[in-house]
Coordinates of C-alpha atoms and ligand atoms in Angstrom, one line a residue:
X17 CA 76.3 40.5 83.6
X18 CA 78.7 43.0 85.3
X19 CA 80.4 45.3 82.8
X20 CA 82.8 46.9 85.2
X21 CA 86.6 46.5 85.3
X22 CA 87.0 44.5 82.1
X23 CA 90.7 43.8 81.6
X24 CA 92.1 41.5 78.9
X25 CA 89.4 39.2 77.5
X26 CA 89.7 35.4 77.5
X27 CA 90.8 33.3 74.5
X28 CA 88.3 30.5 74.2
X29 CA 89.1 27.7 71.8
X30 CA 86.2 25.5 70.7
X31 CA 87.0 22.2 69.0
X32 CA 84.8 19.3 68.1
X33 CA 84.8 16.6 65.5
X34 CA 83.0 17.5 62.3
X35 CA 79.2 17.0 62.8
X36 CA 79.4 17.5 66.6
X37 CA 77.3 20.6 66.3
X38 CA 79.9 23.4 67.0
X39 CA 78.4 25.8 64.5
X40 CA 74.9 25.1 65.7
X41 CA 75.8 25.5 69.4
X42 CA 77.9 28.6 68.9
X43 CA 75.3 30.2 66.7
X44 CA 72.8 30.0 69.5
X45 CA 75.1 30.8 72.4
X46 CA 77.1 33.8 71.1
X47 CA 74.4 36.3 70.2
X48 CA 73.2 36.1 73.8
X49 CA 76.7 36.9 75.2
X50 CA 78.0 40.5 75.3
X51 CA 81.6 41.4 74.7
X52 CA 82.4 38.5 72.6
X53 CA 84.2 38.3 69.2
X54 CA 84.1 35.2 66.9
X55 CA 87.3 34.9 65.1
X56 CA 86.9 34.4 61.3
X57 CA 89.4 31.9 60.0
X58 CA 91.2 31.8 56.7
X59 CA 90.8 28.6 54.6
X60 CA 91.6 27.2 51.3
X61 CA 88.3 25.1 51.4
X62 CA 85.7 26.1 48.8
X63 CA 82.6 27.8 50.2
X64 CA 79.5 25.7 51.0
X65 CA 76.2 27.0 49.7
X66 CA 75.2 29.9 51.9
X67 CA 78.7 30.6 53.2
X68 CA 79.8 34.2 52.8
X69 CA 83.4 35.3 52.3
X70 CA 84.6 37.4 55.2
X71 CA 81.7 36.2 57.4
X72 CA 81.9 32.4 57.5
X73 CA 85.6 32.3 56.5
X74 CA 88.1 34.3 54.5
X75 CA 88.2 32.0 51.4
X76 CA 91.7 32.1 50.0
X77 CA 93.7 30.4 47.3
X78 CA 96.7 28.3 48.3
X79 CA 99.0 31.1 47.3
X80 CA 97.2 33.7 49.4
X81 CA 97.2 31.3 52.4
X82 CA 100.9 30.6 52.0
X83 CA 101.5 34.4 51.9
X84 CA 99.8 34.7 55.3
X85 CA 101.9 32.0 56.8
X86 CA 105.1 33.6 55.4
X87 CA 104.1 37.0 56.6
X88 CA 103.6 35.6 60.2
X89 CA 100.0 36.7 60.1
X90 CA 98.5 33.5 61.5
X91 CA 98.3 32.6 65.2
X92 CA 98.0 29.0 64.2
X93 CA 97.2 26.9 61.2
X94 CA 96.7 23.3 60.3
X95 CA 95.9 21.1 57.4
X96 CA 92.5 19.3 57.7
X97 CA 91.2 16.7 55.2
X98 CA 93.0 18.3 52.2
X99 CA 92.6 22.0 53.0
X100 CA 94.4 24.6 55.1
X101 CA 92.7 26.5 57.9
X102 CA 94.3 29.3 60.0
X103 CA 93.5 32.0 62.6
X104 CA 94.5 35.6 61.6
X105 CA 96.4 36.8 64.7
X106 CA 95.8 40.6 64.5
X107 CA 92.1 40.6 65.2
X108 CA 92.5 38.1 68.0
X109 CA 95.1 40.3 69.8
X110 CA 93.2 43.6 69.3
X111 CA 89.8 42.2 70.5
X112 CA 91.4 40.6 73.6
X113 CA 93.2 43.9 74.4
X114 CA 89.8 45.7 74.1
X115 CA 88.5 43.4 76.8
X116 CA 86.4 41.2 74.6
X117 CA 86.5 37.4 74.8
X118 CA 87.6 35.8 71.6
X119 CA 86.2 32.5 70.3
X120 CA 88.3 30.3 68.0
X121 CA 86.4 27.5 66.4
X122 CA 89.3 25.3 65.3
X123 CA 90.5 21.7 65.0
X124 CA 92.7 19.9 67.5
X125 CA 96.3 20.5 66.2
X126 CA 95.5 24.3 66.0
X127 CA 94.0 24.2 69.5
X128 CA 97.0 22.6 71.0
X129 CA 99.3 25.1 69.2
X130 CA 97.3 27.9 70.7
X131 CA 97.5 26.4 74.2
X132 CA 101.3 26.1 73.9
X133 CA 101.6 29.7 72.8
X134 CA 99.0 31.0 75.3
X135 CA 98.6 28.8 78.3
X136 CA 95.8 31.0 79.6
X137 CA 93.6 30.0 76.7
X138 CA 90.5 27.9 77.7
X139 CA 90.0 24.8 75.6
X140 CA 86.5 23.4 75.1
X141 CA 85.7 20.1 73.3
X142 CA 82.2 19.6 71.9
X143 CA 81.0 16.1 71.2
X144 CA 77.7 14.3 70.7
X145 CA 76.7 11.7 73.3
X146 CA 77.7 8.8 71.0
X147 CA 80.5 8.7 68.4
X148 CA 78.2 7.1 65.9
X149 CA 76.0 10.2 65.9
X150 CA 78.7 12.2 64.0
X151 CA 78.2 10.2 60.8
X152 CA 74.4 10.5 61.2
X153 CA 74.5 14.2 61.7
X154 CA 77.0 14.8 58.8
X155 CA 74.8 12.7 56.6
X156 CA 71.7 14.7 57.6
X157 CA 73.6 18.0 57.1
X158 CA 74.1 16.9 53.5
X159 CA 77.0 19.3 52.9
X160 CA 79.6 16.7 52.0
X161 CA 79.6 13.6 49.8
X162 CA 79.9 10.2 51.5
X163 CA 83.7 9.8 50.9
X164 CA 84.4 13.1 52.5
X165 CA 82.1 12.2 55.4
X166 CA 84.1 9.0 55.9
X167 CA 87.4 11.0 56.0
X168 CA 85.9 13.4 58.5
X169 CA 84.7 10.5 60.7
X170 CA 88.2 8.9 60.5
X171 CA 89.7 12.3 61.5
X172 CA 87.2 12.5 64.4
X173 CA 88.6 9.1 65.7
X174 CA 92.1 10.8 66.0
X175 CA 90.6 14.0 67.5
X176 CA 89.0 12.1 70.3
X177 CA 92.4 10.9 71.4
X178 CA 93.3 14.5 72.3
X179 CA 90.1 15.1 74.1
X180 CA 91.8 14.7 77.5
X181 CA 94.0 17.8 76.8
X182 CA 90.9 20.0 76.9
X183 CA 89.7 22.0 80.0
X184 CA 86.0 21.3 79.4
X185 CA 83.8 18.9 77.5
X186 CA 80.4 20.0 76.3
X187 CA 77.9 17.3 75.3
X188 CA 75.7 18.3 72.5
X189 CA 72.7 16.0 72.9
X190 CA 69.8 18.3 73.7
X191 CA 70.8 21.6 71.9
X192 CA 69.5 23.9 74.6
X193 CA 71.5 22.0 77.3
X194 CA 74.7 22.3 75.2
X195 CA 74.2 26.0 74.7
X196 CA 73.7 26.4 78.4
X197 CA 76.9 24.4 79.2
X198 CA 79.0 26.4 76.7
X199 CA 77.6 29.8 77.9
X200 CA 78.3 28.8 81.6
X201 CA 81.9 28.0 80.7
X202 CA 82.4 31.4 79.0
X203 CA 80.7 33.4 81.7
X204 CA 82.6 31.6 84.5
X205 CA 85.9 32.7 83.0
X206 CA 84.8 36.3 83.4
X207 CA 84.3 35.8 87.2
X208 CA 87.9 34.5 87.7
X209 CA 89.7 36.4 90.5
X210 CA 92.6 37.3 88.2
X211 CA 90.2 39.1 85.9
X212 CA 88.6 41.0 88.7
X213 CA 91.6 41.9 90.9
X214 CA 91.1 45.6 90.3
X215 CA 87.7 45.3 92.1
X216 CA 89.6 44.4 95.3
X217 CA 90.3 47.9 96.2
X218 CA 88.8 49.4 99.3
Ligands
LIG13 P1 79.9 21.2 63.1 O1 79.9 22.7 63.0 O2 80.4 20.7 64.4 O3 80.5 20.4 62.0 P2 77.0 21.5 62.7 O4 76.7 22.6 63.7 O5 77.1 21.8 61.3 O6 78.4 20.7 63.2 O7 76.0 20.3 63.0 C1 76.0 19.1 62.2 C2 74.6 18.7 61.9 O8 74.0 18.3 63.2 C3 73.7 19.8 61.4 O9 72.8 19.3 60.4 C4 72.9 20.3 62.6 O10 71.7 20.8 62.3 C5 72.8 19.0 63.4 N1 72.8 19.2 64.9 C6 73.5 20.1 65.6 N2 73.2 20.0 67.0 C7 72.3 19.0 67.1 C8 71.6 18.4 68.2 N3 71.8 18.8 69.4 N4 70.7 17.4 67.9 C9 70.5 17.0 66.6 N5 71.1 17.5 65.5 C10 72.0 18.5 65.7
LIG14 P1 84.8 23.0 58.1 O1 85.4 22.6 56.7 O2 83.8 21.9 58.5 O3 84.3 24.4 58.1 O4 86.0 22.9 59.1 C1 86.8 21.8 59.2 C2 87.6 21.8 60.5 O5 88.5 22.9 60.5 C3 86.7 22.0 61.8 O6 87.2 21.1 62.8 C4 87.0 23.5 62.1 O7 86.8 23.7 63.5 C5 88.4 23.6 61.7 N1 88.9 25.0 61.6 C6 88.2 26.0 61.1 N2 88.9 27.2 61.2 C7 90.1 26.8 61.6 C8 91.3 27.5 61.9 O8 91.5 28.7 61.7 N3 92.4 26.8 62.3 C9 92.3 25.4 62.5 N4 93.4 24.8 63.0 N5 91.2 24.7 62.3 C10 90.1 25.4 61.9

């Protein structure tokens, strides 16, 4: 991929109902894409087995999270099934200024807040081919008890209602196809004319 004339990076917001496969698709797509920064969110949720503080999330107490809100340190934040999640603004701004694309993996309310603050953000919705597959995948993942899975599926029903506000929909049926679709969306933003205006000198 051309590395010349990188201006501001693109802010790419990836949302999908719990169990859609966001983590899995991003985990495959991002390592193959240069100049990309994955934003690490802050959350009051407890870590799942294998999750690492500062890598998966910044795991905070409610008091610490509240201090970030009060200090104006979050680009957006939302409450999701009993916990708070938010995007630290500083790293996003500095990575974009360095010409790197920034990926936010966040839920719908936060995504729409970002779009209202930054209309140039590109919103991508990841879903399985059938709604019923969410419960199936969450059950197979085994990271939440059945009552939390039920809450997440109920939340997904609401999230689908905002799907039409997104710029792109990636279908995660076959994993490789979904990775290709997401990568194509990210790469195509880099080819937009406004990102390459400085190449039009002669
Ligand atoms: P999310 O981050 O959206 O909550 P995950 O990436 O954790 O979802 O995926 C949820 C579960 O579905 C995981 O167990 C994952 O291995 C599985 N999964 C992800 N993509 C696929 C796929 N294309 N086909 C079948 N299972 C998948
Ligand atoms: P999980 O608990 O499964 O890691 O995440 C629950 C939901 O919170 C997912 O939809 C995830 O995308 C979303 N999320 C993660 N980080 C953020 C964030 O910084 N802001 C918002 N608004 N949502 C987030």
